[in-house]
Coordinates of C-alpha atoms and ligand atoms in Angstrom, one line a residue:
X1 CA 59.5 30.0 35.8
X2 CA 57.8 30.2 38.9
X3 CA 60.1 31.8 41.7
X4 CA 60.9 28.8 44.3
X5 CA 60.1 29.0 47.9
X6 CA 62.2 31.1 50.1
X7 CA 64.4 29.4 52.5
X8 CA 64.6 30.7 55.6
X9 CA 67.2 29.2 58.5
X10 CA 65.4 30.5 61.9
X11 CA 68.1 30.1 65.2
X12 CA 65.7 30.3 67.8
X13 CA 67.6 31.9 71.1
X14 CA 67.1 31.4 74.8
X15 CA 64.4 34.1 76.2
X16 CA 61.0 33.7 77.3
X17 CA 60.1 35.2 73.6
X18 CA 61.3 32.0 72.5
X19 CA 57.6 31.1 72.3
X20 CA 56.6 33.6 69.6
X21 CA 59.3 31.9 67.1
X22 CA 56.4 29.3 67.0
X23 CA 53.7 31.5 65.6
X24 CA 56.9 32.7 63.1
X25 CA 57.1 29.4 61.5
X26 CA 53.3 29.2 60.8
X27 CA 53.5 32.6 59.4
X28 CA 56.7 31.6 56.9
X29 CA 55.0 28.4 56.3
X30 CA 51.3 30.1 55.2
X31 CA 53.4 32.6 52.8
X32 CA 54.5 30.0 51.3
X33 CA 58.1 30.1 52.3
X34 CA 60.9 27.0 54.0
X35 CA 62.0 27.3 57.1
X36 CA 64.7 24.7 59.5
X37 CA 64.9 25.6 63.1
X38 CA 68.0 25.4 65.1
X39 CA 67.5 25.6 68.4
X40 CA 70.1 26.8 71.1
X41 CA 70.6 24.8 74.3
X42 CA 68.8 27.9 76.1
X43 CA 66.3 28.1 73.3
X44 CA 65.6 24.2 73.7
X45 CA 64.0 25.3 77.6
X46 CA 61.7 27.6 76.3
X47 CA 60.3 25.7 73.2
X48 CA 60.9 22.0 72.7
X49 CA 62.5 20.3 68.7
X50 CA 59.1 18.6 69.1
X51 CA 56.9 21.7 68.5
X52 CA 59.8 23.7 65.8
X53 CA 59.3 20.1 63.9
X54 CA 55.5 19.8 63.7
X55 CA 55.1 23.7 62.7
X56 CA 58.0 23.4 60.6
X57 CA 57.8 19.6 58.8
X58 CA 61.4 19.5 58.9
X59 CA 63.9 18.0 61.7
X60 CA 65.1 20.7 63.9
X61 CA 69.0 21.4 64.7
X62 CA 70.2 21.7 68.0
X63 CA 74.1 20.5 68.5
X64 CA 77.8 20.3 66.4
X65 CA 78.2 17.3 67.4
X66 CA 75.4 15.4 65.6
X67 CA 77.9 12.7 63.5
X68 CA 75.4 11.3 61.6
X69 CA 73.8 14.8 60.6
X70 CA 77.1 16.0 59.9
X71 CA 78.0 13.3 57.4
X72 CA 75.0 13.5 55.1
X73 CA 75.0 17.7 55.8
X74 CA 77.2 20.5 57.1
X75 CA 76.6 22.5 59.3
X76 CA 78.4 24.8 56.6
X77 CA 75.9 23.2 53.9
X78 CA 72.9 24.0 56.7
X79 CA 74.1 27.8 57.0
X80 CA 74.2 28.6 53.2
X81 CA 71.5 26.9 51.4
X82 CA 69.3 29.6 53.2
X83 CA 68.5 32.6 51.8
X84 CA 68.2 34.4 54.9
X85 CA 69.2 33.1 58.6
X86 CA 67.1 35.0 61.1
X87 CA 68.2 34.9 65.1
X88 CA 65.0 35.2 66.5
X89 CA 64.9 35.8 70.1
X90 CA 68.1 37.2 69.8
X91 CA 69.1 37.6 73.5
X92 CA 71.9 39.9 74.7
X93 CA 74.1 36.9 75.3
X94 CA 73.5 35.7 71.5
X95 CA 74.3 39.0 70.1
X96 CA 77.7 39.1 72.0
X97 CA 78.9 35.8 71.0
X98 CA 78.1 37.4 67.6
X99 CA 79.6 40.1 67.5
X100 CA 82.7 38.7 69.2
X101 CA 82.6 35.8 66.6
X102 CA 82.5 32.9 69.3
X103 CA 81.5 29.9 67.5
X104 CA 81.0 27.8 70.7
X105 CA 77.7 25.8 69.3
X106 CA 75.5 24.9 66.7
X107 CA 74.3 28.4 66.0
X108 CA 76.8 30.7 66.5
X109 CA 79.1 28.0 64.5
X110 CA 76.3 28.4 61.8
X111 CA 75.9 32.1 61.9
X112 CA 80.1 32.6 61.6
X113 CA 79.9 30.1 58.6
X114 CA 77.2 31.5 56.6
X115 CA 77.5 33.6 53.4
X116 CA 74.1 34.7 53.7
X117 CA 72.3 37.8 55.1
X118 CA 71.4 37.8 58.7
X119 CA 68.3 39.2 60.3
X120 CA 68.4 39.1 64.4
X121 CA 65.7 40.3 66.3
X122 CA 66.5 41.1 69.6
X123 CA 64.2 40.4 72.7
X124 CA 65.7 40.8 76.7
X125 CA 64.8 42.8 79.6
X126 CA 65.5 47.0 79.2
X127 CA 68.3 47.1 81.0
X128 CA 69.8 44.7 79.2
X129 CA 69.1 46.3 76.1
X130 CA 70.3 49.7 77.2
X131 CA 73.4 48.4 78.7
X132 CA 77.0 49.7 77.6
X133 CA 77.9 46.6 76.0
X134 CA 74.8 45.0 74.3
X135 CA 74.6 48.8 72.6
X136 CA 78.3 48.5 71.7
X137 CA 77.7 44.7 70.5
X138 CA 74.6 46.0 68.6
X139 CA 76.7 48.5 66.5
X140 CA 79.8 46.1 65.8
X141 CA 77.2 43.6 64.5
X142 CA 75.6 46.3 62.3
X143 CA 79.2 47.8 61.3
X144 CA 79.8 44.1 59.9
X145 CA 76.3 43.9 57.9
X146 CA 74.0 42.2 60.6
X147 CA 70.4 43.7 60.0
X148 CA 69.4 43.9 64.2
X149 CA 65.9 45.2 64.4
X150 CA 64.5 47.4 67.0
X151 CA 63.2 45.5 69.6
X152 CA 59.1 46.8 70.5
X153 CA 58.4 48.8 73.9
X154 CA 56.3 48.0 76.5
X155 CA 55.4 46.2 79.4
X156 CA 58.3 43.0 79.4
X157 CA 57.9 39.6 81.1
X158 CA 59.9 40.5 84.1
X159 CA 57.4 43.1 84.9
X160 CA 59.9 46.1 84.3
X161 CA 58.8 48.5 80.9
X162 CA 60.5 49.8 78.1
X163 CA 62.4 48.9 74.7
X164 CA 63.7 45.1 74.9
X165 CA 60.2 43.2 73.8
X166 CA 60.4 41.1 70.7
X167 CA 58.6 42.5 67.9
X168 CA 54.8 40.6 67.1
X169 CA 55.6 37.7 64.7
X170 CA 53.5 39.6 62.5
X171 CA 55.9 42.2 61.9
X172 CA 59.0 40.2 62.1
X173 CA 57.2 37.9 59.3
X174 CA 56.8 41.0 57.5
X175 CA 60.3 42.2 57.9
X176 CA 61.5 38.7 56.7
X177 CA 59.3 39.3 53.6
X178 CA 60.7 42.8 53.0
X179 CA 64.1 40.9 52.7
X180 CA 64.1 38.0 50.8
X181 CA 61.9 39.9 48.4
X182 CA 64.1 43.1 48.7
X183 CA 65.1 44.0 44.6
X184 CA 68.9 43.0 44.3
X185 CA 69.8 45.9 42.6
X186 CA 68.5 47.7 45.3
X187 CA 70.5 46.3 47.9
X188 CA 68.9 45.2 51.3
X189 CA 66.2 46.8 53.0
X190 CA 67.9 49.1 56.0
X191 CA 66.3 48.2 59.1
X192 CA 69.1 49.5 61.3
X193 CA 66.8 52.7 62.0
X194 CA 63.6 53.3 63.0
X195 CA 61.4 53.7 59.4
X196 CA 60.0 50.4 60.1
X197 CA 58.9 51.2 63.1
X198 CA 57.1 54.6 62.0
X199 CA 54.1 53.9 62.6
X200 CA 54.2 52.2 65.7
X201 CA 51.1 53.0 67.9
X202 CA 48.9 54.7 65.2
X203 CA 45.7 53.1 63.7
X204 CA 45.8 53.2 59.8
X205 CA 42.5 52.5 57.9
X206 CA 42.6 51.7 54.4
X207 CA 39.8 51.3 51.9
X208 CA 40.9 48.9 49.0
X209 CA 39.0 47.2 46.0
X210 CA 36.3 48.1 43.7
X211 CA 32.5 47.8 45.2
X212 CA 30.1 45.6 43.7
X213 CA 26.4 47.3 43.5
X214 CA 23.8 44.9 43.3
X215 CA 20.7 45.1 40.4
X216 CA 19.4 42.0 41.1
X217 CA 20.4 38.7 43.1
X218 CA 22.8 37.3 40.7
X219 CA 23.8 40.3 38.7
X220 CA 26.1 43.8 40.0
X221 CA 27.7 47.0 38.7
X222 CA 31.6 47.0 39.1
X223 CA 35.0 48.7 38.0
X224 CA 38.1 46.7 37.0
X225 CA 39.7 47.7 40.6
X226 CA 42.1 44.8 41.6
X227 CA 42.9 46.1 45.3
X228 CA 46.3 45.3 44.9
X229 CA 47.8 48.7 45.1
X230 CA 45.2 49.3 48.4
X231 CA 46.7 45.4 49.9
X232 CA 50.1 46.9 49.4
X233 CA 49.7 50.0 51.2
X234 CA 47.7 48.3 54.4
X235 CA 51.0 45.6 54.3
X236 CA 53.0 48.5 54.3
X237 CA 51.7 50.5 57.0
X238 CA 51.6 46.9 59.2
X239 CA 55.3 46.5 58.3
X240 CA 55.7 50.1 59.7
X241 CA 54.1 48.8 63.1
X242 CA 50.8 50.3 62.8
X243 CA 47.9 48.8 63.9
X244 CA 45.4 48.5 60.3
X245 CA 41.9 48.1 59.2
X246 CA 41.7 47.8 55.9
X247 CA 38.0 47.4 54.4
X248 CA 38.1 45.5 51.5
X249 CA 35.7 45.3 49.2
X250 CA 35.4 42.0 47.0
X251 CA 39.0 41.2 45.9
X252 CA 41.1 37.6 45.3
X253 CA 43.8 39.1 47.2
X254 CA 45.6 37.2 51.0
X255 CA 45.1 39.3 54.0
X256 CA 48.6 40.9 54.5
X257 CA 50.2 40.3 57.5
X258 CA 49.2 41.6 60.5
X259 CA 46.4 43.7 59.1
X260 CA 42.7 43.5 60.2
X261 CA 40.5 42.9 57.6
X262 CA 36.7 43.6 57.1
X263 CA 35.0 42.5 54.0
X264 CA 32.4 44.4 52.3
X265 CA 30.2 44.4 49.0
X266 CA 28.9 47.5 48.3
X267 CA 29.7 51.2 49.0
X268 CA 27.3 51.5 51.4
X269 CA 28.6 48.8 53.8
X270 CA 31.9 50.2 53.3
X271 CA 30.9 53.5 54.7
X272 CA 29.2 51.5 57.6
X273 CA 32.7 49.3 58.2
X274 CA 35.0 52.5 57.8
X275 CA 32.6 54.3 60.7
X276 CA 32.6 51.7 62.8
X277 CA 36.9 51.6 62.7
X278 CA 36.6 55.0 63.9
X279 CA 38.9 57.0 65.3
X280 CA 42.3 56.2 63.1
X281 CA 45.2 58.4 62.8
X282 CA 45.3 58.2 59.4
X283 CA 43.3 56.9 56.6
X284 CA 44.3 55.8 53.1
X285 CA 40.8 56.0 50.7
X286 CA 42.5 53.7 47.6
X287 CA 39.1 52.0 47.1
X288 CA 37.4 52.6 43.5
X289 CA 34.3 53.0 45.1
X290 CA 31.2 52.4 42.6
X291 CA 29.6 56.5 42.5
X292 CA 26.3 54.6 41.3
X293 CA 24.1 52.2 42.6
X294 CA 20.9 50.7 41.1
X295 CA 17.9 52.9 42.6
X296 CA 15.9 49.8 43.3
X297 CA 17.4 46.5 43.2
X298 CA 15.4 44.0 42.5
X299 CA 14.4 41.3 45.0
X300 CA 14.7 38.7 42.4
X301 CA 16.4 38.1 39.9
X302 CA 15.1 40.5 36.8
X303 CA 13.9 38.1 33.4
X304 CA 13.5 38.7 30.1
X305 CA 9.4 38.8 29.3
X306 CA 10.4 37.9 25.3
X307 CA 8.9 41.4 23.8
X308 CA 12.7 42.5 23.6
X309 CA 11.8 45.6 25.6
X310 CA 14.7 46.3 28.3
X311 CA 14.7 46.7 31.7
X312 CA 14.9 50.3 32.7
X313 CA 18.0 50.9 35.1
X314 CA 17.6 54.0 37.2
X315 CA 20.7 54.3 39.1
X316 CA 21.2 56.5 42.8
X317 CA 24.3 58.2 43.6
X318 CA 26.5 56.3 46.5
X319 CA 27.5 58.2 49.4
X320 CA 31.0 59.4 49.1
X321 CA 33.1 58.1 52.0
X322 CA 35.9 60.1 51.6
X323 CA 34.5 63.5 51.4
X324 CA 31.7 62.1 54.5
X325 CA 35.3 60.6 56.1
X326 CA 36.5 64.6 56.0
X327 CA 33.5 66.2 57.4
X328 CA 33.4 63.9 60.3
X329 CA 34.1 64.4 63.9
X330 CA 36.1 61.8 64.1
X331 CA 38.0 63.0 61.0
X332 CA 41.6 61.1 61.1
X333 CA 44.6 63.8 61.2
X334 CA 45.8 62.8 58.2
X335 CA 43.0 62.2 55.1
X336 CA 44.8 60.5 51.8
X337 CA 42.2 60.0 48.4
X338 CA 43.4 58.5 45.3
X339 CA 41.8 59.6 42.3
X340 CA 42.2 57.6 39.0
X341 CA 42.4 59.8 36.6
X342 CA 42.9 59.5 32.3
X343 CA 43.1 62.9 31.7
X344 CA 44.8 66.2 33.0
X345 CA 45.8 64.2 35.8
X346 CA 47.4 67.0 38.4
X347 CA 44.7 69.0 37.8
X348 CA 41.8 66.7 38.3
X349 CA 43.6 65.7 41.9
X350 CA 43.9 69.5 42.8
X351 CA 40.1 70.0 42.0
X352 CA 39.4 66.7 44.0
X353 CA 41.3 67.1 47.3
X354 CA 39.4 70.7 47.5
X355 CA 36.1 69.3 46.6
X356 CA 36.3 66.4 49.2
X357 CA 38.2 67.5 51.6
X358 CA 41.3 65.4 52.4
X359 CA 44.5 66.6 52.6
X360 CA 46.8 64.5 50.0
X361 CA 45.4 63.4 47.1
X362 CA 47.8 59.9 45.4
X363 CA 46.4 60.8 42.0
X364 CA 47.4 57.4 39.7
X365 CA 47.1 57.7 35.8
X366 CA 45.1 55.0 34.9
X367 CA 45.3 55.6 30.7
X368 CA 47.9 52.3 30.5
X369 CA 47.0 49.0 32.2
X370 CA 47.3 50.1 36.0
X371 CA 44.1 48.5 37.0
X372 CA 44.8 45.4 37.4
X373 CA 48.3 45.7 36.6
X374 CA 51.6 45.8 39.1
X375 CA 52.8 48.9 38.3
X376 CA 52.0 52.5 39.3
X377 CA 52.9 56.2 38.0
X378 CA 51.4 58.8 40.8
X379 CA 51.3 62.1 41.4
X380 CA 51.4 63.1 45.4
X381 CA 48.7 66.8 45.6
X382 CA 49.2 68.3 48.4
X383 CA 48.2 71.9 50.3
X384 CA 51.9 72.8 49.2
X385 CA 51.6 71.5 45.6
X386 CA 52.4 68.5 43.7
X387 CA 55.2 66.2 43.0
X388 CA 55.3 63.2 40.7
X389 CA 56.8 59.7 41.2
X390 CA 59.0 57.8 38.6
X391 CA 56.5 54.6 37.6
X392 CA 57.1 51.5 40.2
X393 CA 55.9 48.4 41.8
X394 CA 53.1 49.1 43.7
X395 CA 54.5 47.9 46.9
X396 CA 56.6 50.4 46.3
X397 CA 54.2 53.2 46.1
X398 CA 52.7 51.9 48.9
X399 CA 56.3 51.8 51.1
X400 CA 57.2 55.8 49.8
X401 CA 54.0 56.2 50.9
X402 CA 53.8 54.7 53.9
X403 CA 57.3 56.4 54.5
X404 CA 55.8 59.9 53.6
X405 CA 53.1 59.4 56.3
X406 CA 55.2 58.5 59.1
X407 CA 57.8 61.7 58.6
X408 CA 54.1 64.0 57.6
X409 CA 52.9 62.9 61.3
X410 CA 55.6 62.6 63.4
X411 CA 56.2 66.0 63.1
Ligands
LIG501 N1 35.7 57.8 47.0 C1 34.9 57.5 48.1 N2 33.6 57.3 48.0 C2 33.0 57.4 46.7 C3 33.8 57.7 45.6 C4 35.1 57.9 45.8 O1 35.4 57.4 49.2 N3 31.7 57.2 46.6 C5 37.1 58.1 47.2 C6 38.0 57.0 46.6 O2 38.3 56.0 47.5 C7 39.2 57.9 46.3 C8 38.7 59.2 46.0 O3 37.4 59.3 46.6 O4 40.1 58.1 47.4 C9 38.5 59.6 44.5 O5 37.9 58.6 43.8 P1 37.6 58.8 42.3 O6 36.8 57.6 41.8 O7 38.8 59.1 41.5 O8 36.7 60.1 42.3 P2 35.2 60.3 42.0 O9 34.6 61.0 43.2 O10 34.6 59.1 41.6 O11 35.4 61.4 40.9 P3 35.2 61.3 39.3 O12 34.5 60.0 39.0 O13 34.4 62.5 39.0 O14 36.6 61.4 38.8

């Protein structure tokens, strides 16, 4: 059965991030989840039902005292047929009525009545943030199972700088994801530290996809690449607040969110699009790059002349963009490979990350169905050896990963 759409209940708070809960909607909406808005009184100055209704295509909340709304639903009924209320701004003033458990409106009536998780993303002026009690309001909420995100840092609408600015939608969207996807035996995703935000400030580039090499117009070499596990590790590193490039080649995979993506056919142009990204901090080679192309492709398309003689196809090695990737000047600090392997699989890896040059090989065993397929058993090679990972999802490769690399360089 195909899952149903997500339902997500977004209380949008009064702050002048108010506005960026509008791009959030779009961004549930496009993957393909339901969201209803309630707005707070304060909320209702910075962004109008109007706008929350037209992104949304539902009606939008905004006050207990709507009789007619309450007779055919609930604000109780509104709270739990969610599967995820998200406070987004969540200004200081929010968050204490929270964690004090004031139910004084619509939304703070709706967030003490719900049975489902709660996701607030905080967005005020530094000071505010720092302050005695909004820290102290911060850790009661999380003590009683509130997920409160980090807010971002930089430069805030009051012109003061510093932690307090609301996260981009992008990686709020992501976080949302993270949760109403998160495995139930698992539990939820822990957001009340930093991981997610591991990456913040670093540029990522990932390579994902197979290449296609042309023969002719109409014809190509490929491999059975899928790019998913390459998708899953530039959504990852997004989710970790890194900035990403991630150079696909020809894939029917959605951009992840918040990543930059630059399409390309053949290995050639991928080298050109992976140069032109320079300088990253890290990058994350997981395309199945063809190592062959035809020596001479044809200019049009290549026919049969009926003597049953075949074409000859002289093929011309590709440049290798990892191992040109590690002699550059511009190498990144940290060089990952893959290297899909059938056979001998650590030892292959160890061979390859000394013949090209990077510094972790993720070596995958590609004898079962992993091309194409959802799962992943790797092996991580490093300088100090190897270690192998249980078989999993390959969004969760890509998040250990992702995980690895932001402990490996903030050290
Ligand atoms: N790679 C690359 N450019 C190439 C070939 C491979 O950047 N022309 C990168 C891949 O993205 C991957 C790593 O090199 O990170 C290893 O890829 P793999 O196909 O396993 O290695 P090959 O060099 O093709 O080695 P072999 O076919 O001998 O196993």
């Amino acid at each position: 059965m195909a899952d149903r759409p997500k339902r997500i209940l977004l209380i949008v708070g009064g702050g002048i991030a108010a506005y960026k809960s509008c791009e959030l909607v779009r961004l549930i909406r496009k993957g393909g989840g339901e969201v209803t808005c309630v707005l707070t009184e304060g909320g209702a100055k910075f962004v109008t039902p109007m706008t929350l209704a037209a992104l949304s295509e539902k009606p939008v909340h905004t006050t207990l005292w709507d009789l007619k709304n309450e007779a055919e639903m609930g604000h109780i009924q509104l709270s739990r047929e969610a599967d995820l209320v998200v406070v987004c701004p969540a200004t200081a003033d929010l968050l204490a009525k929270m964690a004090a458990g004031v139910a004084d409106d619509l939304a703070t009536t709706l967030l003490l009545a719900t049975d489902k998780p709660v996701l607030a993303v905080p967005a005020m002026n530094v000071r505010m943030w720092q302050h005695a009690a909004t820290r102290r309001n911060v850790a009661r909420l999380r003590g009683d199972g509130v997920t409160v995100m980090e807010p971002d840092e930089g430069p805030m609408a009051c012109g003061e700088f510093g932690p307090g600015r609301l996260p981009e939608p992008e990686v709020v969207h992501a976080a949302i994801m993270r949760f109403v996807s998160a495995d139930p035996l698992e539990g939820q995703p822990d957001f009340a530290d930093d991981r997610h935000r591991g990456l913040h400030g670093r540029h990522v580039l990932v390579t994902a996809g197979p290449t296609h090499e042309p023969i002719d117009p109409v014809r190509y070499i490929a491999n059975r690449s899928s790019g998913k596990q390459g998708f899953a590790i530039a959504a990852a590193a997004a989710e970790a607040g890194a900035r990403v490039t991630l150079v696909a080649g020809p894939v029917h995979l959605d951009t992840p969110p918040g990543v930059d993506r630059v399409d390309v056919e053949s290995a050639r142009e991928m080298l050109a699009a992976v140069e032109a990204a320079l300088p990253a901090d890290v990058a994350i080679m997981v395309a199945a790059v063809a190592d062959w192309r035809a020596a001479d492709a044809a200019g049009q398309k290549i026919k049969k002349d009926g003597s049953g003689t075949v074409p000859p196809l002289a093929l011309a090695e590709n440049p290798d963009i990892l191992a040109t990737l590690a002699r550059s000047k511009q190498r990144p600090a940290l060089l990952v490979g893959f290297a899909a392997e059938t056979e001998n699989v650590i030892d292959h890896a160890t061979a390859k990350r000394a013949r090209k040059g990077a510094d972790w090989i993720v070596a995958n065993d590609v004898s079962g169905d992993v091309m194409g397929g959802d799962a992943n058993s790797v092996h991580i090679v490093t300088a100090s050896g190897s270690e192998s990972w249980p078989a999993m999802a390959k969004h969760k490769v890509a998040r250990a990963l992702v995980d690895r690399i932001a402990k490996d360089i903030a050290k």
